[in-house]
PDB file of C-alpha atoms in Angstrom:
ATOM      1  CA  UNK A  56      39.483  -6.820   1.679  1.00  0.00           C
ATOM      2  CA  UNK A  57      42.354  -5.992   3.652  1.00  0.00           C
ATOM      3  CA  UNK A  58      44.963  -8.030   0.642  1.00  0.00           C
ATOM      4  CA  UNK A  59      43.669  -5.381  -1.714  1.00  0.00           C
ATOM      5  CA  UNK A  60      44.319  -2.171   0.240  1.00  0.00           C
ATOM      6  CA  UNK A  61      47.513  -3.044   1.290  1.00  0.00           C
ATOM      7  CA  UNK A  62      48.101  -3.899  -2.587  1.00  0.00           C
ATOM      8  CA  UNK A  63      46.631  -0.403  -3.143  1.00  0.00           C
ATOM      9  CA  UNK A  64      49.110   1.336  -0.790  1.00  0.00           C
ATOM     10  CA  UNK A  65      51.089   3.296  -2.096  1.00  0.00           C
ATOM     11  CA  UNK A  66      54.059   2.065   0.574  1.00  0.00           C
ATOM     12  CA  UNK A  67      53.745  -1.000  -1.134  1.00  0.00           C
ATOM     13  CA  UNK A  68      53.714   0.203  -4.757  1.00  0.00           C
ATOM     14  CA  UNK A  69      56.721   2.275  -4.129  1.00  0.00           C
ATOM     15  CA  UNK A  70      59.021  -0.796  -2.271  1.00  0.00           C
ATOM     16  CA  UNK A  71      57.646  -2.740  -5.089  1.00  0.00           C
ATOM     17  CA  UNK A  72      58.896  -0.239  -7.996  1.00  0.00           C
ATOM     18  CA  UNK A  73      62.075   0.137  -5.712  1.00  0.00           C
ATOM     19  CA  UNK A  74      62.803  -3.123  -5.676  1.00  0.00           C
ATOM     20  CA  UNK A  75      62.403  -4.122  -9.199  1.00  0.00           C
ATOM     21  CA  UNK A  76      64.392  -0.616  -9.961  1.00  0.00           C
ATOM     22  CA  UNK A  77      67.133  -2.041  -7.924  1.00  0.00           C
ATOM     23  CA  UNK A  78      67.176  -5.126  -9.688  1.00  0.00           C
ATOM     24  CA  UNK A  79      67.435  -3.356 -13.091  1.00  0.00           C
ATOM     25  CA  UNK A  80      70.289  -1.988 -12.087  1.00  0.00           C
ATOM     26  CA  UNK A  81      72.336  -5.066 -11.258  1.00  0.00           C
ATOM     27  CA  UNK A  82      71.634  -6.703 -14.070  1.00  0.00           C
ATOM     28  CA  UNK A  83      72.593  -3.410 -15.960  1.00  0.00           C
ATOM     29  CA  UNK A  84      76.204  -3.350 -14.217  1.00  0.00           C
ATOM     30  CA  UNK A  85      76.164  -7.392 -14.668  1.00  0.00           C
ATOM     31  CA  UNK A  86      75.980  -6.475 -18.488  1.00  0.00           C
ATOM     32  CA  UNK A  87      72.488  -8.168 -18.841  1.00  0.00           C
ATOM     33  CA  UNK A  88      71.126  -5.186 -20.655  1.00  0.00           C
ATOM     34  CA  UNK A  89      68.150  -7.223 -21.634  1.00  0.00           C
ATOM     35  CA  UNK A  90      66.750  -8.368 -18.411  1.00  0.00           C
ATOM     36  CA  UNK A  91      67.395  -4.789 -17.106  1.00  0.00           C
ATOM     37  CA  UNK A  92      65.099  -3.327 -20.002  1.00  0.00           C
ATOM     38  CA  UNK A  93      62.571  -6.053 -19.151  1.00  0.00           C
ATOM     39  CA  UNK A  94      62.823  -5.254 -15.260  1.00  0.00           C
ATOM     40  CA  UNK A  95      62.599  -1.471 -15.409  1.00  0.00           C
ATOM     41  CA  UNK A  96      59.280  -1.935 -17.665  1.00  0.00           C
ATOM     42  CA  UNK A  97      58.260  -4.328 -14.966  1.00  0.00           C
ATOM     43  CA  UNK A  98      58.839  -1.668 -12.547  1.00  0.00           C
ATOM     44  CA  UNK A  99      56.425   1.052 -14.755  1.00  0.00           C
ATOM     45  CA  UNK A 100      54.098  -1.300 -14.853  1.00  0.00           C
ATOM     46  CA  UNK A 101      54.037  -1.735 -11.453  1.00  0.00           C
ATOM     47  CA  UNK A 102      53.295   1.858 -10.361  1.00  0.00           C
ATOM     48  CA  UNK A 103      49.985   1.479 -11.773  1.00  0.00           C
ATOM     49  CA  UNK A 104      49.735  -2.685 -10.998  1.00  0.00           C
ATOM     50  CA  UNK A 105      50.831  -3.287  -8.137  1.00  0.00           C
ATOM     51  CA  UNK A 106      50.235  -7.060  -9.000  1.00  0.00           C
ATOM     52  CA  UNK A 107      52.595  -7.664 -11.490  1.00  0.00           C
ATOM     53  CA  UNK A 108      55.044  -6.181  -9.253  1.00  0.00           C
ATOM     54  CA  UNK A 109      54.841  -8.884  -6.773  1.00  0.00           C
ATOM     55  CA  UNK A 110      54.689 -11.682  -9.332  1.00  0.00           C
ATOM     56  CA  UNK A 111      57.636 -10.400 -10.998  1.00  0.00           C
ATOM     57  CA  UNK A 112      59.812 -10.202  -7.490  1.00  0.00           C
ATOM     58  CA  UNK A 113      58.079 -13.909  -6.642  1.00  0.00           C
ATOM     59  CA  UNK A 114      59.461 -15.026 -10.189  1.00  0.00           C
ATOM     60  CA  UNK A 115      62.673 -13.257  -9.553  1.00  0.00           C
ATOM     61  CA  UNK A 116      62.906 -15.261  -6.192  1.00  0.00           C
ATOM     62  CA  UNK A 117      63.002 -18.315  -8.736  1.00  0.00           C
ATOM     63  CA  UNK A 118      65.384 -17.355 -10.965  1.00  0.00           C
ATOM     64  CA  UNK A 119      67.640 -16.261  -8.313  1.00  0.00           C
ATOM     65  CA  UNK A 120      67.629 -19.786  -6.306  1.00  0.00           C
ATOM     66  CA  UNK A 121      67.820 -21.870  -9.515  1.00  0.00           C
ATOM     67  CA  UNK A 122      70.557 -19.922 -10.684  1.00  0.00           C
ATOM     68  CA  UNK A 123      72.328 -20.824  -7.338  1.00  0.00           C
ATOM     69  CA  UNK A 124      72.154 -17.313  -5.695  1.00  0.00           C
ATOM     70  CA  UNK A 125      75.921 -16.730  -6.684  1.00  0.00           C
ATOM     71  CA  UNK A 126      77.148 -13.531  -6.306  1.00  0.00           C
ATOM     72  CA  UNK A 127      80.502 -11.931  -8.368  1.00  0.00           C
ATOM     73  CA  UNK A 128      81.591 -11.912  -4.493  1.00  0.00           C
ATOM     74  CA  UNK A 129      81.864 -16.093  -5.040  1.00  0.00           C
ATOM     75  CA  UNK A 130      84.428 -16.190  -7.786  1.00  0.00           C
TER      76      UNK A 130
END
């Protein structure tokens, strides 16, 4: 009972759509227009889901380590 109302929050729906907002917008600068299309629908549909807005920063988690976590910072 107390998973789903803090799901239901709206403090968690709006770091959630923050979040995946923010992420949109690196990918945009990084020139990935794609995956910032994909994320900012993400992000929509998390206002209203709150649960796909969690899965999609868990799965973003993912691609994040396998990719290495390098930054434009690295070189």
């Amino acid at each position: 009972m107390a998973l789903s109302k803090l799901l239901r929050s709206p403090g968690t729906r709006l770091l959630t759509v923050g979040s995946l907002f923010v992420e949109a917008k690196r990918a945009f600068e990084r020139g990935n227009r794609a995956r910032a299309a994909g994320l900012a629908v993400l992000a929509v549909l998390s206002w209203k889901f709150a649960l796909i807005g969690l899965g999609a920063q868990g799965i973003l988690k993912l691609v994040r380590s396998a990719g290495g976590g390098r930054t434009p910072a690295d070189g």
